[in-house]
mmCIF file of C-alpha atoms and ligand atoms in Angstrom:
data_model
loop_
_atom_site.group_PDB
_atom_site.id
_atom_site.type_symbol
_atom_site.label_atom_id
_atom_site.label_comp_id
_atom_site.label_asym_id
_atom_site.label_seq_id
_atom_site.Cartn_x
_atom_site.Cartn_y
_atom_site.Cartn_z
ATOM 1 C CA MET A 682 94.325 117.347 79.225
ATOM 2 C CA SER A 683 98.008 118.734 79.597
ATOM 3 C CA GLN A 684 98.855 121.426 82.145
ATOM 4 C CA ASN A 685 102.210 122.227 83.801
ATOM 5 C CA LEU A 686 103.387 123.834 87.114
ATOM 6 C CA THR A 687 106.387 125.932 87.849
ATOM 7 C CA LEU A 688 107.878 125.526 90.920
ATOM 8 C CA ARG A 689 111.325 127.710 92.953
ATOM 9 C CA ARG A 690 113.093 124.149 93.647
ATOM 10 C CA PRO A 691 112.275 122.165 96.053
ATOM 11 C CA ASP A 692 115.050 120.292 99.048
ATOM 12 C CA ASP A 693 113.818 117.556 100.437
ATOM 13 C CA TRP A 694 114.610 119.099 104.906
ATOM 14 C CA HIS A 695 114.841 114.808 105.850
ATOM 15 C CA LEU A 696 116.504 112.793 103.900
ATOM 16 C CA HIS A 697 119.060 109.968 104.159
ATOM 17 C CA LEU A 698 121.807 109.521 101.918
ATOM 18 C CA ARG A 699 123.818 106.815 104.150
ATOM 19 C CA ASP A 700 127.947 105.991 102.650
ATOM 20 C CA GLY A 701 129.400 104.088 100.493
ATOM 21 C CA ALA A 702 127.850 102.366 97.216
ATOM 22 C CA MET A 703 125.319 103.197 98.799
ATOM 23 C CA LEU A 704 125.305 106.668 98.557
ATOM 24 C CA GLN A 705 126.012 106.950 95.304
ATOM 25 C CA ALA A 706 123.638 105.150 94.158
ATOM 26 C CA VAL A 707 120.872 106.628 95.615
ATOM 27 C CA LEU A 708 122.280 110.850 96.223
ATOM 28 C CA PRO A 709 121.612 110.602 91.751
ATOM 29 C CA GLU A 710 117.816 109.868 92.640
ATOM 30 C CA THR A 711 117.986 113.574 94.964
ATOM 31 C CA THR A 712 119.998 116.222 93.155
ATOM 32 C CA ARG A 713 117.975 115.509 90.203
ATOM 33 C CA HIS A 714 115.235 117.350 90.779
ATOM 34 C CA PHE A 715 116.287 119.320 94.175
ATOM 35 C CA ALA A 716 119.334 120.912 94.910
ATOM 36 C CA ARG A 717 119.378 120.897 99.162
ATOM 37 C CA ALA A 718 118.340 117.935 101.443
ATOM 38 C CA ILE A 719 118.850 118.261 104.858
ATOM 39 C CA ILE A 720 121.512 115.217 105.228
ATOM 40 C CA MET A 721 119.852 112.768 108.321
ATOM 41 C CA PRO A 722 123.496 111.527 110.675
ATOM 42 C CA ASN A 723 123.023 108.045 111.771
ATOM 43 C CA LEU A 724 125.867 106.197 109.415
ATOM 44 C CA VAL A 725 126.799 103.585 111.713
ATOM 45 C CA PRO A 726 129.093 104.982 113.585
ATOM 46 C CA PRO A 727 127.488 107.639 113.342
ATOM 47 C CA VAL A 728 128.062 111.785 112.797
ATOM 48 C CA VAL A 729 128.731 113.378 116.035
ATOM 49 C CA THR A 730 131.053 115.926 115.821
ATOM 50 C CA GLY A 731 131.745 119.044 113.577
ATOM 51 C CA ALA A 732 134.851 116.991 112.137
ATOM 52 C CA GLN A 733 133.229 114.554 111.267
ATOM 53 C CA ALA A 734 130.397 116.185 109.335
ATOM 54 C CA ALA A 735 132.791 118.354 107.144
ATOM 55 C CA ALA A 736 134.044 114.324 106.297
ATOM 56 C CA TYR A 737 130.312 113.117 105.356
ATOM 57 C CA ARG A 738 130.005 116.303 103.765
ATOM 58 C CA ASP A 739 132.931 115.663 102.371
ATOM 59 C CA ARG A 740 131.598 112.305 101.389
ATOM 60 C CA ILE A 741 128.736 113.596 99.862
ATOM 61 C CA LEU A 742 129.992 116.171 97.650
ATOM 62 C CA ALA A 743 132.899 113.463 96.281
ATOM 63 C CA VAL A 744 130.079 111.676 94.160
ATOM 64 C CA LEU A 745 127.680 114.243 93.143
ATOM 65 C CA PRO A 746 126.799 114.078 89.467
ATOM 66 C CA ASP A 747 128.517 115.389 87.235
ATOM 67 C CA GLY A 748 126.640 119.342 86.611
ATOM 68 C CA ALA A 749 124.548 118.368 90.212
ATOM 69 C CA ASP A 750 123.890 121.654 91.820
ATOM 70 C CA PHE A 751 122.920 120.485 95.097
ATOM 71 C CA THR A 752 123.860 120.942 98.820
ATOM 72 C CA PRO A 753 124.328 119.004 101.514
ATOM 73 C CA LEU A 754 123.316 120.878 104.278
ATOM 74 C CA MET A 755 125.072 118.607 107.213
ATOM 75 C CA THR A 756 123.409 117.845 111.138
ATOM 76 C CA LEU A 757 125.011 116.789 113.856
ATOM 77 C CA TYR A 758 123.910 113.720 116.089
ATOM 78 C CA LEU A 759 123.197 114.793 119.156
ATOM 79 C CA THR A 760 124.431 111.937 121.992
ATOM 80 C CA GLU A 761 124.650 112.509 125.465
ATOM 81 C CA ASP A 762 127.961 113.423 125.315
ATOM 82 C CA THR A 763 128.083 115.759 122.582
ATOM 83 C CA ASP A 764 130.370 118.756 123.436
ATOM 84 C CA PRO A 765 128.675 121.777 123.399
ATOM 85 C CA ASP A 766 131.144 124.115 122.504
ATOM 86 C CA ASP A 767 131.626 121.604 118.895
ATOM 87 C CA VAL A 768 128.244 122.170 118.429
ATOM 88 C CA ALA A 769 128.710 125.835 118.373
ATOM 89 C CA ALA A 770 132.026 125.409 116.251
ATOM 90 C CA ALA A 771 129.968 123.568 114.120
ATOM 91 C CA HIS A 772 127.726 126.340 113.411
ATOM 92 C CA ALA A 773 129.428 129.228 113.713
ATOM 93 C CA SER A 774 131.953 127.655 110.570
ATOM 94 C CA GLY A 775 128.069 127.044 108.253
ATOM 95 C CA LEU A 776 128.749 123.480 108.266
ATOM 96 C CA VAL A 777 126.051 122.167 110.151
ATOM 97 C CA SER A 778 122.479 123.186 109.151
ATOM 98 C CA ALA A 779 121.091 121.156 112.270
ATOM 99 C CA VAL A 780 121.371 119.232 115.534
ATOM 100 C CA LYS A 781 119.175 115.821 115.005
ATOM 101 C CA LEU A 782 117.381 114.446 117.892
ATOM 102 C CA TYR A 783 117.127 110.148 117.980
ATOM 103 C CA PRO A 784 115.706 109.078 121.370
ATOM 104 C CA ALA A 785 118.186 106.003 121.706
ATOM 105 C CA GLY A 786 116.418 102.679 119.873
ATOM 106 C CA ALA A 787 113.155 104.229 118.417
ATOM 107 C CA THR A 788 115.143 103.941 114.822
ATOM 108 C CA THR A 789 117.063 102.535 112.699
ATOM 109 C CA ASN A 790 121.014 103.359 113.869
ATOM 110 C CA SER A 791 119.314 105.306 116.264
ATOM 111 C CA ALA A 792 121.709 102.503 119.260
ATOM 112 C CA SER A 793 123.786 105.948 120.433
ATOM 113 C CA GLY A 794 120.989 108.309 120.923
ATOM 114 C CA VAL A 795 119.303 110.318 124.053
ATOM 115 C CA ALA A 796 117.792 107.775 127.033
ATOM 116 C CA ASN A 797 118.607 110.601 129.190
ATOM 117 C CA PHE A 798 117.417 113.632 128.568
ATOM 118 C CA ASP A 799 118.239 115.448 131.708
ATOM 119 C CA LYS A 800 121.987 115.248 130.036
ATOM 120 C CA VAL A 801 121.484 117.115 126.946
ATOM 121 C CA ARG A 802 120.024 119.129 128.146
ATOM 122 C CA GLY A 803 123.360 122.095 128.362
ATOM 123 C CA VAL A 804 123.632 121.575 124.559
ATOM 124 C CA LEU A 805 120.172 122.102 123.560
ATOM 125 C CA GLU A 806 120.344 125.538 125.396
ATOM 126 C CA ARG A 807 123.611 126.586 123.496
ATOM 127 C CA MET A 808 121.151 125.987 120.191
ATOM 128 C CA ALA A 809 118.835 128.000 122.156
ATOM 129 C CA GLN A 810 121.309 130.838 122.051
ATOM 130 C CA ILE A 811 122.618 130.415 119.217
ATOM 131 C CA GLY A 812 119.631 130.078 116.739
ATOM 132 C CA LEU A 813 120.561 125.836 115.502
ATOM 133 C CA PRO A 814 118.012 124.364 115.470
ATOM 134 C CA LEU A 815 116.909 120.362 117.266
ATOM 135 C CA CYS A 816 114.924 118.131 114.655
ATOM 136 C CA LEU A 817 113.917 115.303 116.710
ATOM 137 C CA HIS A 818 112.847 111.812 115.933
ATOM 138 C CA GLY A 819 109.554 112.113 117.899
ATOM 139 C CA GLU A 820 108.673 108.614 119.880
ATOM 140 C CA VAL A 821 109.082 107.481 122.668
ATOM 141 C CA THR A 822 110.469 104.640 123.199
ATOM 142 C CA ASP A 823 108.909 102.867 126.502
ATOM 143 C CA PRO A 824 107.635 99.553 125.778
ATOM 144 C CA ALA A 825 104.441 100.086 127.945
ATOM 145 C CA ILE A 826 104.026 102.399 125.412
ATOM 146 C CA ASP A 827 102.023 100.891 121.776
ATOM 147 C CA ILE A 828 103.463 101.619 118.994
ATOM 148 C CA PHE A 829 101.500 103.553 117.483
ATOM 149 C CA ASP A 830 100.466 105.770 120.706
ATOM 150 C CA ARG A 831 104.827 106.716 120.690
ATOM 151 C CA GLU A 832 104.082 109.734 118.657
ATOM 152 C CA ALA A 833 101.645 110.991 120.746
ATOM 153 C CA VAL A 834 102.724 110.123 123.890
ATOM 154 C CA PHE A 835 106.288 112.370 123.118
ATOM 155 C CA ILE A 836 105.007 115.471 122.021
ATOM 156 C CA ASP A 837 103.427 115.323 126.300
ATOM 157 C CA ARG A 838 106.829 113.289 127.877
ATOM 158 C CA VAL A 839 109.514 114.417 125.774
ATOM 159 C CA LEU A 840 109.151 117.165 123.337
ATOM 160 C CA ASP A 841 106.575 119.566 125.672
ATOM 161 C CA PRO A 842 108.757 119.978 128.881
ATOM 162 C CA ILE A 843 112.220 119.931 126.221
ATOM 163 C CA ARG A 844 110.048 123.021 124.431
ATOM 164 C CA ARG A 845 109.140 124.331 128.003
ATOM 165 C CA ALA A 846 112.893 123.978 129.611
ATOM 166 C CA THR A 847 115.038 125.648 126.955
ATOM 167 C CA PRO A 848 112.249 128.608 125.612
ATOM 168 C CA GLY A 849 113.223 130.127 121.517
ATOM 169 C CA LEU A 850 114.640 126.462 121.060
ATOM 170 C CA ARG A 851 113.398 125.838 117.246
ATOM 171 C CA THR A 852 112.444 122.674 116.650
ATOM 172 C CA VAL A 853 111.814 120.634 114.081
ATOM 173 C CA MET A 854 109.021 118.126 114.463
ATOM 174 C CA GLU A 855 110.154 115.565 112.322
ATOM 175 C CA HIS A 856 108.506 113.361 109.734
ATOM 176 C CA ILE A 857 105.135 113.361 111.943
ATOM 177 C CA THR A 858 101.897 110.703 111.004
ATOM 178 C CA THR A 859 99.402 111.945 114.004
ATOM 179 C CA ARG A 860 96.740 114.551 114.076
ATOM 180 C CA ASP A 861 98.530 114.442 118.118
ATOM 181 C CA GLY A 862 101.291 115.500 115.786
ATOM 182 C CA VAL A 863 99.183 118.809 113.784
ATOM 183 C CA ASP A 864 97.595 120.079 116.938
ATOM 184 C CA TYR A 865 100.951 119.886 118.601
ATOM 185 C CA ALA A 866 102.517 122.128 115.539
ATOM 186 C CA LEU A 867 99.631 124.631 114.457
ATOM 187 C CA SER A 868 99.419 125.141 119.212
ATOM 188 C CA GLN A 869 103.638 126.505 118.987
ATOM 189 C CA GLU A 870 105.985 129.427 117.761
ATOM 190 C CA ASN A 871 108.855 128.635 116.512
ATOM 191 C CA LEU A 872 108.714 125.031 115.182
ATOM 192 C CA GLY A 873 108.391 123.287 111.904
ATOM 193 C CA ALA A 874 106.953 119.992 111.192
ATOM 194 C CA THR A 875 108.431 118.073 108.178
ATOM 195 C CA ILE A 876 106.330 116.158 106.208
ATOM 196 C CA THR A 877 107.806 112.654 104.183
ATOM 197 C CA THR A 878 105.058 112.003 101.450
ATOM 198 C CA HIS A 879 104.577 108.470 101.767
ATOM 199 C CA HIS A 880 103.020 109.054 105.494
ATOM 200 C CA LEU A 881 100.271 110.703 102.849
ATOM 201 C CA ILE A 882 99.172 108.429 100.990
ATOM 202 C CA ILE A 883 99.414 104.983 103.078
ATOM 203 C CA ASN A 884 97.730 104.762 105.671
ATOM 204 C CA ARG A 885 98.066 101.404 108.396
ATOM 205 C CA ASN A 886 96.421 98.506 105.994
ATOM 206 C CA HIS A 887 98.671 99.492 103.304
ATOM 207 C CA ILE A 888 101.284 97.785 105.776
ATOM 208 C CA LEU A 889 98.743 94.781 107.151
ATOM 209 C CA VAL A 890 95.728 94.182 104.995
ATOM 210 C CA GLY A 891 96.374 90.959 102.493
ATOM 211 C CA GLY A 892 99.309 90.260 103.919
ATOM 212 C CA ILE A 893 103.013 91.445 105.496
ATOM 213 C CA LYS A 894 104.354 94.446 102.857
ATOM 214 C CA PRO A 895 107.700 94.897 103.983
ATOM 215 C CA HIS A 896 107.909 98.581 101.996
ATOM 216 C CA TYR A 897 105.812 99.941 103.964
ATOM 217 C CA TYR A 898 107.072 99.391 106.924
ATOM 218 C CA CYS A 899 108.848 102.825 108.116
ATOM 219 C CA LEU A 900 109.005 104.503 111.870
ATOM 220 C CA PRO A 901 106.821 106.352 112.677
ATOM 221 C CA VAL A 902 104.304 103.458 111.389
ATOM 222 C CA ALA A 903 101.703 105.306 109.482
ATOM 223 C CA LYS A 904 98.818 105.735 111.367
ATOM 224 C CA ARG A 905 95.458 104.948 110.959
ATOM 225 C CA GLU A 906 93.294 106.944 108.509
ATOM 226 C CA ASP A 907 92.257 109.575 110.059
ATOM 227 C CA HIS A 908 95.979 110.212 110.444
ATOM 228 C CA ARG A 909 96.370 110.422 107.090
ATOM 229 C CA LEU A 910 94.136 112.925 105.954
ATOM 230 C CA ALA A 911 94.986 115.429 109.286
ATOM 231 C CA LEU A 912 98.633 115.547 107.705
ATOM 232 C CA ARG A 913 97.089 116.043 104.411
ATOM 233 C CA ALA A 914 96.073 119.070 105.777
ATOM 234 C CA ALA A 915 98.592 119.904 106.796
ATOM 235 C CA ALA A 916 100.980 119.345 103.948
ATOM 236 C CA THR A 917 98.556 121.152 102.235
ATOM 237 C CA SER A 918 97.050 124.184 103.890
ATOM 238 C CA GLY A 919 100.119 126.549 102.698
ATOM 239 C CA ASP A 920 100.514 126.849 106.725
ATOM 240 C CA PRO A 921 104.764 128.299 106.844
ATOM 241 C CA ARG A 922 105.550 125.521 109.961
ATOM 242 C CA PHE A 923 104.285 122.841 107.455
ATOM 243 C CA PHE A 924 107.320 121.330 105.266
ATOM 244 C CA LEU A 925 108.769 118.300 102.809
ATOM 245 C CA GLY A 926 111.173 116.291 104.122
ATOM 246 C CA THR A 927 111.145 112.798 102.147
ATOM 247 C CA ASP A 928 112.675 111.040 104.950
ATOM 248 C CA SER A 929 113.359 108.282 101.854
ATOM 249 C CA ALA A 930 116.043 106.296 103.490
ATOM 250 C CA PRO A 931 117.082 103.269 101.111
ATOM 251 C CA HIS A 932 117.762 99.734 102.598
ATOM 252 C CA THR A 933 117.908 96.931 100.741
ATOM 253 C CA ASP A 934 115.628 94.474 99.644
ATOM 254 C CA ALA A 935 117.238 91.581 101.570
ATOM 255 C CA LEU A 936 117.332 94.044 104.852
ATOM 256 C CA LYS A 937 112.931 95.116 103.900
ATOM 257 C CA GLU A 938 112.054 91.751 102.620
ATOM 258 C CA ASN A 939 114.040 89.762 106.085
ATOM 259 C CA ALA A 940 111.425 88.655 108.941
ATOM 260 C CA CYS A 941 113.441 91.123 110.537
ATOM 261 C CA GLY A 942 112.342 93.932 108.649
ATOM 262 C CA CYS A 943 114.044 97.095 108.567
ATOM 263 C CA ALA A 944 112.940 100.697 108.841
ATOM 264 C CA GLY A 945 112.036 103.776 105.458
ATOM 265 C CA CYS A 946 110.535 103.757 102.142
ATOM 266 C CA PHE A 947 112.365 105.618 99.201
ATOM 267 C CA THR A 948 111.165 107.637 97.243
ATOM 268 C CA ALA A 949 113.712 110.247 96.109
ATOM 269 C CA THR A 950 112.702 109.211 92.728
ATOM 270 C CA ASN A 951 109.144 109.289 92.541
ATOM 271 C CA THR A 952 108.617 112.234 95.026
ATOM 272 C CA LEU A 953 107.933 115.272 93.370
ATOM 273 C CA SER A 954 105.400 112.817 91.108
ATOM 274 C CA ILE A 955 103.617 111.899 93.733
ATOM 275 C CA LEU A 956 102.732 115.309 95.650
ATOM 276 C CA ALA A 957 101.708 117.096 92.355
ATOM 277 C CA HIS A 958 99.613 114.100 92.743
ATOM 278 C CA VAL A 959 98.710 114.615 96.234
ATOM 279 C CA PHE A 960 98.190 118.199 95.590
ATOM 280 C CA GLU A 961 96.316 118.129 92.748
ATOM 281 C CA GLU A 962 93.866 115.238 94.927
ATOM 282 C CA GLU A 963 93.548 118.039 97.386
ATOM 283 C CA GLY A 964 92.481 121.013 95.309
ATOM 284 C CA ALA A 965 96.304 122.607 96.193
ATOM 285 C CA LEU A 966 98.371 122.508 93.473
ATOM 286 C CA ASP A 967 99.105 126.235 94.530
ATOM 287 C CA ARG A 968 99.887 125.504 97.550
ATOM 288 C CA LEU A 969 102.965 122.765 96.571
ATOM 289 C CA GLU A 970 105.086 125.884 96.321
ATOM 290 C CA ALA A 971 104.631 126.372 99.683
ATOM 291 C CA PHE A 972 105.030 122.889 100.724
ATOM 292 C CA THR A 973 108.473 121.365 98.886
ATOM 293 C CA SER A 974 110.348 125.166 98.339
ATOM 294 C CA LEU A 975 109.098 128.364 100.275
ATOM 295 C CA ASN A 976 108.690 127.237 103.235
ATOM 296 C CA GLY A 977 111.226 125.262 105.194
ATOM 297 C CA PRO A 978 113.883 127.611 103.349
ATOM 298 C CA ALA A 979 111.668 130.315 105.359
ATOM 299 C CA PHE A 980 112.176 128.092 108.786
ATOM 300 C CA TYR A 981 115.661 127.145 108.001
ATOM 301 C CA GLY A 982 116.868 131.057 107.546
ATOM 302 C CA LEU A 983 117.715 130.329 104.397
ATOM 303 C CA PRO A 984 117.132 131.645 100.943
ATOM 304 C CA VAL A 985 114.559 130.494 98.360
ATOM 305 C CA ASN A 986 116.294 128.700 95.596
ATOM 306 C CA ASP A 987 117.282 130.848 92.232
ATOM 307 C CA GLY A 988 116.010 128.146 90.113
ATOM 308 C CA THR A 989 112.762 126.916 88.648
ATOM 309 C CA ILE A 990 111.411 123.322 88.160
ATOM 310 C CA THR A 991 107.586 122.474 86.177
ATOM 311 C CA LEU A 992 105.516 119.235 86.661
ATOM 312 C CA SER A 993 103.742 118.504 83.604
ATOM 313 C CA ARG A 994 100.965 116.485 83.132
ATOM 314 C CA GLY A 995 100.131 114.101 80.845
ATOM 315 C CA ASP A 996 100.182 110.496 80.519
ATOM 316 C CA THR A 997 100.664 108.311 83.594
ATOM 317 C CA VAL A 998 104.226 108.181 83.466
ATOM 318 C CA THR A 999 106.760 105.127 85.110
ATOM 319 C CA TYR A 1000 109.619 104.870 87.311
ATOM 320 C CA PRO A 1001 111.977 101.800 88.154
ATOM 321 C CA GLU A 1002 110.821 99.284 90.019
ATOM 322 C CA LYS A 1003 114.339 99.544 91.900
ATOM 323 C CA ILE A 1004 117.790 101.196 91.665
ATOM 324 C CA ASP A 1005 120.665 98.922 91.438
ATOM 325 C CA THR A 1006 123.073 99.363 94.334
ATOM 326 C CA GLU A 1007 126.310 97.175 94.465
ATOM 327 C CA ASP A 1008 124.959 96.053 98.030
ATOM 328 C CA GLY A 1009 122.490 95.132 96.295
ATOM 329 C CA PRO A 1010 118.595 96.925 94.709
ATOM 330 C CA VAL A 1011 116.352 99.132 96.072
ATOM 331 C CA THR A 1012 112.584 99.249 96.172
ATOM 332 C CA VAL A 1013 110.903 102.756 94.926
ATOM 333 C CA PHE A 1014 108.187 104.179 97.043
ATOM 334 C CA ASP A 1015 105.001 101.868 94.621
ATOM 335 C CA PRO A 1016 102.201 104.905 96.036
ATOM 336 C CA GLY A 1017 99.614 102.578 94.524
ATOM 337 C CA PHE A 1018 98.329 104.643 92.163
ATOM 338 C CA PRO A 1019 99.265 105.509 87.932
ATOM 339 C CA LEU A 1020 101.056 108.358 88.596
ATOM 340 C CA THR A 1021 100.668 111.449 85.712
ATOM 341 C CA TRP A 1022 102.562 114.508 86.345
ATOM 342 C CA SER A 1023 106.448 114.211 85.646
ATOM 343 C CA VAL A 1024 109.489 116.949 86.261
ATOM 344 C CA THR A 1025 109.530 118.459 82.115
ATOM 345 C CA ALA A 1026 112.055 120.911 83.417
HETATM 346 O O1 DOR B 296 111.832 104.812 108.388
HETATM 347 C C1 DOR B 296 112.682 105.493 109.214
HETATM 348 N N1 DOR B 296 114.575 105.315 108.484
HETATM 349 N N2 DOR B 296 112.839 106.518 109.672
HETATM 350 C C2 DOR B 296 113.734 105.824 110.333
HETATM 351 O O2 DOR B 296 113.680 106.696 111.209
HETATM 352 C C3 DOR B 296 114.619 106.027 109.961
HETATM 353 C C4 DOR B 296 115.323 106.031 108.813
HETATM 354 C C5 DOR B 296 115.969 105.176 108.432
HETATM 355 O O3 DOR B 296 117.506 105.464 109.630
HETATM 356 O O4 DOR B 296 116.349 103.786 107.380
HETATM 357 ZN ZN1 ZN B 297 114.242 110.066 109.276
#
């Protein structure tokens, strides 16, 4: 039976585009369907200053596919030396939409992130004053904390203290992976939480059972099934605190299928097909638009997009297994089941 679903054009509130040849290769995978995306600043070197964000935005715009209608929403990478005045100027000019906090050492290219949270208090207070959101990678890096517990411990040790110390700071818990994250988000105001496509599909068994599956390895790492179910319930609830941030994170196969493989799932290509499948399974197709197209703009204080896209359900759709880049192939996330929804208009 064919079925159509028309949504406001979606946005991706957490995206890695990288730079150079990789940027050029992966950008069309996002601009094909998405109108805007929050662009992560974890390049080497990171995008720390307003000037660096402006230059990175120009590099993205320079390789937009012909006819693409896409706005990159830039972010700054928070360091212990970040200058509050530079942040405020970048915000006032409309250049940046958020600042990203990586705990030092938590994930890909996070070495310049924050180790001592007291050192960024001044920047965070300024951000609260001017209404600039803080996006957080929510994992502690304490080697004594089990990797599967790092999100829950981050909420207690870092996130909640920051929020109490900085009233009014708008915060986004990026890529939540636990029931703890969902529960914390539901207990708060002025807080958003992005949920990735892949964390709605995989639990930790997918990574480890029957042989190690490097293309399912990401950070925060997928947790046990109960947490995945909590994420699905949150994403499909329609609650305005939850919105899509794919965290689509391209790494070449050589870097994924490696003795020390990189973290990241590349989902830009098939995200909307997968999400329609998930929302249909949950009996929530009528709430897909809230998750992909309405809740994010509301949190960021932006208008919803003018245009629409239409998803249709029909025969099985196939996507390329890999995207070719000058640096080597990038494997597209495999949800592990056939997809029948596709973007048709
Ligand atoms: O899986 C991930 N990949 N998680 C992150 O936090 C970073 C990202 C990347 O940049 O590759
Ligand atoms: Zn990310």
